[in-house]
Amino acid sequence: MTSVIENNAAEPYAAYFAGLMSDPLAGLSHAIRNLRREGFSRLEEMGFPSQEDEDWRFLNVSPIVRGRFLPPPPAAAHEGEVRALLDSAAIAGLDSYRVVFVNGRFRKDLSSLAGLPKAVFAGSLAEALASPLQTRVEEHLGKHLAPKFNGFAALNAAMIEDGAVIFVPRGGVLDKPLELVFVSVPVENPFSTHPRNLVLIEPTAQASVIETYIGEPGAAYFTNAATEVLVSEGARLSWYKVQREAQGAYHVAATQIVQERDSTVAHLALNFGGAIVRNDINLYIGGEGATGVLDGLYMISGRQWCDTHTRIDHAKPNCESHELYKGILDDNARGVFNGRIYVHQDAQKTDAKQTNQTLLLSDTAQINANPQLEIFADDVKCTHGATIGQIDEDHVFYLQTRGIPKDEAKSLLTYAFANDIVRRIAIDPLRVAVEKIVLAAREAPTDFVI
Amino acid sequence: MTTETNQIEELALREYKYGFETPVEVETVPKGLNEDIIRMISAKKQEPDWLLEWRLKAFRHWQTMTEPKWPNVKYPPIDYQDAYYYAAPKGVGAGPKSLDEVDPEILKTYEKLGIPLHEREILAGVAVDAVFDSVSVATTFKDKLRDLGVIFCSFSEAVQEHPDLVRKYLGSVVPYTDNFFAALNSAVFSDGSFCYVPKGVRCPMELSTYFRINAKNTGQFERTLIIADDGAYVSYLEGCTAPMRDEHQLHAAVVELVAMDEATIKYSTVQNWYPGDKEGRGGIYNFVTKRGKCAGRNSKISWTQVETGSAITWKYPSCVLLGENSVGEFYSVALTNNFQQADTGTKMIHIGRNTRSTIVSKGISAGRGQNTYRGQVKIMRNAVGARNFSQCDSMLIGDRCGAHTFPYIEVQNATGTVEHEASTSKIGEDQLFYCRQRGIPTEDAVNMIVNGFCKEVFRELPMEFAVEAQKLLSVSLEGSVG
């Protein structure tokens, strides 16, 4: 990717970076320090992306670039707000393990990991580096999602302080979903957090993870997350991302998932919050017989701007991928969907299907949809489809004739549109919680839920 | 093309046997590109001052631009100073002396396409006497057109005879600031076609470069302008199916179409320039800007293209749908074999209310060919009730080629409905087996399947053209199935 050189992109972060490097306690390890250095020099070299870059041309990130968001000092003054937010993020009826981060820092006291199967690791990056996992972590961190991916990934690498590490050993099965909760509460100045997550699912292991971002309404902050996931031979992973950042917050996240042979990954992203949101989800299918699924729903209104870029790499033969992304845009919201399927020359017998559907609820909402196929193998089945439309007046009329008021009918039809995604959530309590969020966003009575 | 015109054409060609000597002036302008060269070109063509000014403005703008890098094609850098920008028709001795000197591969292709012998000489650029300039037939057509008030002539002629029309519409669809190659073309364009169909006239024949006089050999910077006034209809054919010998490697043409109220323009292209040899050496770079403006209510512009030639094809025939209820259509077959690269597609810009557009694109990649569909559908805020349907299908033959699809969909209006579908597939083993089982050789079976794959587009071509296009496809595909 080419970037317009922004000579001073790294400058606002220089002092913080220097402090980070000189603090022996925040040093973590040599490998991490090297990764940070690489991140910082990449950022100096590439700068932040701008609308001149093909991959960023429909998203204006200048408020983030100009914003000078620095990582906040550790603050414990907002305990009440933190607990209230954690309560609101709680999924009713869900029994889970929880790893909690507040303003980018791991909070053991708020996490609940009791009963975690032996040999499974879930916790902070610092803890993992102090455990026997150290070499594994150092080996993989920054390898799958390199700082050169883009300016934000470079910044994340430069600012590495904390993040979640999950390790499920060979044949291990996580008996309960594991939640990663990232809470942001306001401190004096606008701030940024740079969670760096690493997930290693060993051969034939199984896990499901719920990654949640939640912020205090009114808080001004910028979340810049980077997540690397390795799913080894025959392993299964289901991943749910629930993004409910504060309305004014900025959220940029890059996720790189690497699949080995016969593995199965299902990634489902739900985006509701944030003022400017950018998700990069890359799935690299690097082993035969693997199946990857990327699903997503974003539902935005007001002046929200949500950009999703997905890339699926089929590097090996006989793999399958399925992708369904849906967007609902109201008011002046702007949506971007860019889905690329890249079939390498060796990847014969690939079966890839991508669908993107967008529902526009207002005349001032805008969508840019770019489904892309790049195919270098001849014996493949690849399709993509994109539709953009509005609620069918005939459907509304049908419901009206059955005595359902017009507004309610529209909400119901919107919900039905979203439900295609929502019903794919295999964790029942999470599904019910998401249904409620969707209905509440349409101001529809929540007893629609069947 | 109707049978009638076909007969006339044959007649025209037969006359060549007795051809007459045409004195050919050889005029060239020195190598390189600067304002003096442009002044010289303009002076040689005796152009009015406003056109020279326009060329110079375009040139000055071009100097501030950089060559775009976003297309999915690779080629060595072009040295714009190392080229001639003006050459009048080449004289005797410029081309091969006879067909014996022409590449036998090309001759074989002519054979397969069933092109008459003397026509082969013309196509191969053999330096025979005056080529298509068969005055008698051309004047018959010209008279008929003149009676209806249709103006159809070379661009240079139009500049002299109808300066007001040219001045009004030149650059109105593709301004000289549009893109790098359009700016270059605006500065140095050599010649091209001009067509104006007056109010309420339905042009009685397919206008084609075949019987266009004085405008042949229009060189590398062709400029075409077609205007259909209120209620008019015109169908224009460009190119021909046989591979043309060509001196220039870079071709940067500009085509502008304007359709007024209730007018329809149908523009069909068959492009089969030299694609380079089997190793990917040589071949034409075809970098073209084509755009039509549906300026009036209920107007319609339809592009149909069959692209099989050129080493690199890079073009996006587009429609700006300004008028209420206007319709834009794009039907395309692009084939890349050996080392050919194509980055082609369309833009449909919906501005007016209830505008509709249809895109059907078929890409076929064989050998080491790289075929890219790149299209944009944009529905602007005021385009209430706009509708688009796009379908782009790719077919891969062999495992060294690539197919790419990059659609851009931008919708700024909730009443707009956009559908896009794309698929990629290969010729099924079972389809081939079925054909072979019935005694059809593999190569014929592949041709049948490919023709079936492209049927939706061929259907849009004028009948005569469609038959040729089918033949062309099978010739171009030869050797790709092993």
JSON list of N, CA, C and O in Angstrom, two decimals, chain B residues 172-194:
[
{"chain": "B", "resi": 172, "resn": "SER", "atom": "N", "xyz": [-17.30, 18.90, -24.16]},
{"chain": "B", "resi": 172, "resn": "SER", "atom": "CA", "xyz": [-18.44, 19.09, -23.25]},
{"chain": "B", "resi": 172, "resn": "SER", "atom": "C", "xyz": [-18.72, 17.82, -22.45]},
{"chain": "B", "resi": 172, "resn": "SER", "atom": "O", "xyz": [-19.37, 17.86, -21.42]},
{"chain": "B", "resi": 173, "resn": "VAL", "atom": "N", "xyz": [-18.26, 16.69, -22.92]},
{"chain": "B", "resi": 173, "resn": "VAL", "atom": "CA", "xyz": [-18.47, 15.44, -22.19]},
{"chain": "B", "resi": 173, "resn": "VAL", "atom": "C", "xyz": [-17.16, 14.98, -21.53]},
{"chain": "B", "resi": 173, "resn": "VAL", "atom": "O", "xyz": [-17.14, 14.58, -20.37]},
{"chain": "B", "resi": 174, "resn": "VAL", "atom": "N", "xyz": [-16.09, 15.05, -22.30]},
{"chain": "B", "resi": 174, "resn": "VAL", "atom": "CA", "xyz": [-14.77, 14.73, -21.75]},
{"chain": "B", "resi": 174, "resn": "VAL", "atom": "C", "xyz": [-13.94, 16.01, -21.80]},
{"chain": "B", "resi": 174, "resn": "VAL", "atom": "O", "xyz": [-13.34, 16.32, -22.82]},
{"chain": "B", "resi": 175, "resn": "PRO", "atom": "N", "xyz": [-13.93, 16.80, -20.74]},
{"chain": "B", "resi": 175, "resn": "PRO", "atom": "CA", "xyz": [-13.13, 18.02, -20.77]},
{"chain": "B", "resi": 175, "resn": "PRO", "atom": "C", "xyz": [-11.65, 17.67, -20.85]},
{"chain": "B", "resi": 175, "resn": "PRO", "atom": "O", "xyz": [-11.26, 16.56, -20.48]},
{"chain": "B", "resi": 176, "resn": "TYR", "atom": "N", "xyz": [-10.85, 18.62, -21.30]},
{"chain": "B", "resi": 176, "resn": "TYR", "atom": "CA", "xyz": [-9.43, 18.31, -21.47]},
{"chain": "B", "resi": 176, "resn": "TYR", "atom": "C", "xyz": [-8.75, 18.05, -20.13]},
{"chain": "B", "resi": 176, "resn": "TYR", "atom": "O", "xyz": [-7.66, 17.51, -20.07]},
{"chain": "B", "resi": 177, "resn": "THR", "atom": "N", "xyz": [-9.42, 18.46, -19.04]},
{"chain": "B", "resi": 177, "resn": "THR", "atom": "CA", "xyz": [-8.85, 18.24, -17.71]},
{"chain": "B", "resi": 177, "resn": "THR", "atom": "C", "xyz": [-9.17, 16.85, -17.18]},
{"chain": "B", "resi": 177, "resn": "THR", "atom": "O", "xyz": [-8.76, 16.49, -16.08]},
{"chain": "B", "resi": 178, "resn": "ASP", "atom": "N", "xyz": [-9.92, 16.07, -17.94]},
{"chain": "B", "resi": 178, "resn": "ASP", "atom": "CA", "xyz": [-10.49, 14.84, -17.41]},
{"chain": "B", "resi": 178, "resn": "ASP", "atom": "C", "xyz": [-9.47, 13.85, -16.87]},
{"chain": "B", "resi": 178, "resn": "ASP", "atom": "O", "xyz": [-9.55, 13.41, -15.74]},
{"chain": "B", "resi": 179, "resn": "ASN", "atom": "N", "xyz": [-8.55, 13.47, -17.69]},
{"chain": "B", "resi": 179, "resn": "ASN", "atom": "CA", "xyz": [-7.51, 12.56, -17.22]},
{"chain": "B", "resi": 179, "resn": "ASN", "atom": "C", "xyz": [-6.27, 12.72, -18.10]},
{"chain": "B", "resi": 179, "resn": "ASN", "atom": "O", "xyz": [-6.30, 13.42, -19.11]},
{"chain": "B", "resi": 180, "resn": "PHE", "atom": "N", "xyz": [-5.22, 12.07, -17.71]},
{"chain": "B", "resi": 180, "resn": "PHE", "atom": "CA", "xyz": [-3.92, 12.21, -18.35]},
{"chain": "B", "resi": 180, "resn": "PHE", "atom": "C", "xyz": [-3.99, 11.99, -19.86]},
{"chain": "B", "resi": 180, "resn": "PHE", "atom": "O", "xyz": [-3.53, 12.82, -20.65]},
{"chain": "B", "resi": 181, "resn": "PHE", "atom": "N", "xyz": [-4.61, 10.89, -20.26]},
{"chain": "B", "resi": 181, "resn": "PHE", "atom": "CA", "xyz": [-4.61, 10.55, -21.69]},
{"chain": "B", "resi": 181, "resn": "PHE", "atom": "C", "xyz": [-5.62, 11.39, -22.47]},
{"chain": "B", "resi": 181, "resn": "PHE", "atom": "O", "xyz": [-5.42, 11.68, -23.65]},
{"chain": "B", "resi": 182, "resn": "ALA", "atom": "N", "xyz": [-6.70, 11.80, -21.80]},
{"chain": "B", "resi": 182, "resn": "ALA", "atom": "CA", "xyz": [-7.67, 12.67, -22.47]},
{"chain": "B", "resi": 182, "resn": "ALA", "atom": "C", "xyz": [-7.04, 14.04, -22.71]},
{"chain": "B", "resi": 182, "resn": "ALA", "atom": "O", "xyz": [-7.25, 14.67, -23.74]},
{"chain": "B", "resi": 183, "resn": "ALA", "atom": "N", "xyz": [-6.24, 14.49, -21.76]},
{"chain": "B", "resi": 183, "resn": "ALA", "atom": "CA", "xyz": [-5.56, 15.78, -21.92]},
{"chain": "B", "resi": 183, "resn": "ALA", "atom": "C", "xyz": [-4.56, 15.70, -23.06]},
{"chain": "B", "resi": 183, "resn": "ALA", "atom": "O", "xyz": [-4.47, 16.60, -23.90]},
{"chain": "B", "resi": 184, "resn": "LEU", "atom": "N", "xyz": [-3.82, 14.59, -23.12]},
{"chain": "B", "resi": 184, "resn": "LEU", "atom": "CA", "xyz": [-2.85, 14.40, -24.19]},
{"chain": "B", "resi": 184, "resn": "LEU", "atom": "C", "xyz": [-3.55, 14.39, -25.54]},
{"chain": "B", "resi": 184, "resn": "LEU", "atom": "O", "xyz": [-3.14, 15.05, -26.49]},
{"chain": "B", "resi": 185, "resn": "ASN", "atom": "N", "xyz": [-4.65, 13.66, -25.59]},
{"chain": "B", "resi": 185, "resn": "ASN", "atom": "CA", "xyz": [-5.42, 13.60, -26.84]},
{"chain": "B", "resi": 185, "resn": "ASN", "atom": "C", "xyz": [-5.91, 14.99, -27.23]},
{"chain": "B", "resi": 185, "resn": "ASN", "atom": "O", "xyz": [-5.80, 15.39, -28.39]},
{"chain": "B", "resi": 186, "resn": "SER", "atom": "N", "xyz": [-6.45, 15.75, -26.26]},
{"chain": "B", "resi": 186, "resn": "SER", "atom": "CA", "xyz": [-6.98, 17.08, -26.57]},
{"chain": "B", "resi": 186, "resn": "SER", "atom": "C", "xyz": [-5.90, 17.97, -27.14]},
{"chain": "B", "resi": 186, "resn": "SER", "atom": "O", "xyz": [-6.16, 18.82, -27.98]},
{"chain": "B", "resi": 187, "resn": "ALA", "atom": "N", "xyz": [-4.67, 17.78, -26.69]},
{"chain": "B", "resi": 187, "resn": "ALA", "atom": "CA", "xyz": [-3.58, 18.63, -27.17]},
{"chain": "B", "resi": 187, "resn": "ALA", "atom": "C", "xyz": [-3.15, 18.25, -28.59]},
{"chain": "B", "resi": 187, "resn": "ALA", "atom": "O", "xyz": [-2.87, 19.12, -29.40]},
{"chain": "B", "resi": 188, "resn": "VAL", "atom": "N", "xyz": [-3.12, 16.97, -28.88]},
{"chain": "B", "resi": 188, "resn": "VAL", "atom": "CA", "xyz": [-2.49, 16.56, -30.14]},
{"chain": "B", "resi": 188, "resn": "VAL", "atom": "C", "xyz": [-3.41, 15.74, -31.07]},
{"chain": "B", "resi": 188, "resn": "VAL", "atom": "O", "xyz": [-2.92, 15.13, -32.01]},
{"chain": "B", "resi": 189, "resn": "PHE", "atom": "N", "xyz": [-4.72, 15.72, -30.79]},
{"chain": "B", "resi": 189, "resn": "PHE", "atom": "CA", "xyz": [-5.55, 14.81, -31.58]},
{"chain": "B", "resi": 189, "resn": "PHE", "atom": "C", "xyz": [-5.37, 15.03, -33.07]},
{"chain": "B", "resi": 189, "resn": "PHE", "atom": "O", "xyz": [-5.22, 16.16, -33.54]},
{"chain": "B", "resi": 190, "resn": "SER", "atom": "N", "xyz": [-5.34, 13.92, -33.80]},
{"chain": "B", "resi": 190, "resn": "SER", "atom": "CA", "xyz": [-5.03, 14.01, -35.22]},
{"chain": "B", "resi": 190, "resn": "SER", "atom": "C", "xyz": [-6.31, 14.18, -36.04]},
{"chain": "B", "resi": 190, "resn": "SER", "atom": "O", "xyz": [-6.49, 15.17, -36.73]},
{"chain": "B", "resi": 191, "resn": "ASP", "atom": "N", "xyz": [-7.17, 13.20, -35.91]},
{"chain": "B", "resi": 191, "resn": "ASP", "atom": "CA", "xyz": [-8.42, 13.30, -36.66]},
{"chain": "B", "resi": 191, "resn": "ASP", "atom": "C", "xyz": [-9.41, 12.33, -36.05]},
{"chain": "B", "resi": 191, "resn": "ASP", "atom": "O", "xyz": [-9.14, 11.73, -35.01]},
{"chain": "B", "resi": 192, "resn": "GLY", "atom": "N", "xyz": [-10.52, 12.13, -36.72]},
{"chain": "B", "resi": 192, "resn": "GLY", "atom": "CA", "xyz": [-11.52, 11.24, -36.17]},
{"chain": "B", "resi": 192, "resn": "GLY", "atom": "C", "xyz": [-12.81, 11.45, -36.90]},
{"chain": "B", "resi": 192, "resn": "GLY", "atom": "O", "xyz": [-12.81, 11.96, -38.02]},
{"chain": "B", "resi": 193, "resn": "SER", "atom": "N", "xyz": [-13.90, 11.08, -36.28]},
{"chain": "B", "resi": 193, "resn": "SER", "atom": "CA", "xyz": [-15.19, 11.21, -36.95]},
{"chain": "B", "resi": 193, "resn": "SER", "atom": "C", "xyz": [-16.04, 12.23, -36.23]},
{"chain": "B", "resi": 193, "resn": "SER", "atom": "O", "xyz": [-15.94, 12.40, -35.02]},
{"chain": "B", "resi": 194, "resn": "PHE", "atom": "N", "xyz": [-16.89, 12.85, -37.01]},
{"chain": "B", "resi": 194, "resn": "PHE", "atom": "CA", "xyz": [-17.85, 13.77, -36.44]},
{"chain": "B", "resi": 194, "resn": "PHE", "atom": "C", "xyz": [-19.21, 13.40, -37.00]},
{"chain": "B", "resi": 194, "resn": "PHE", "atom": "O", "xyz": [-19.36, 13.13, -38.18]}
]
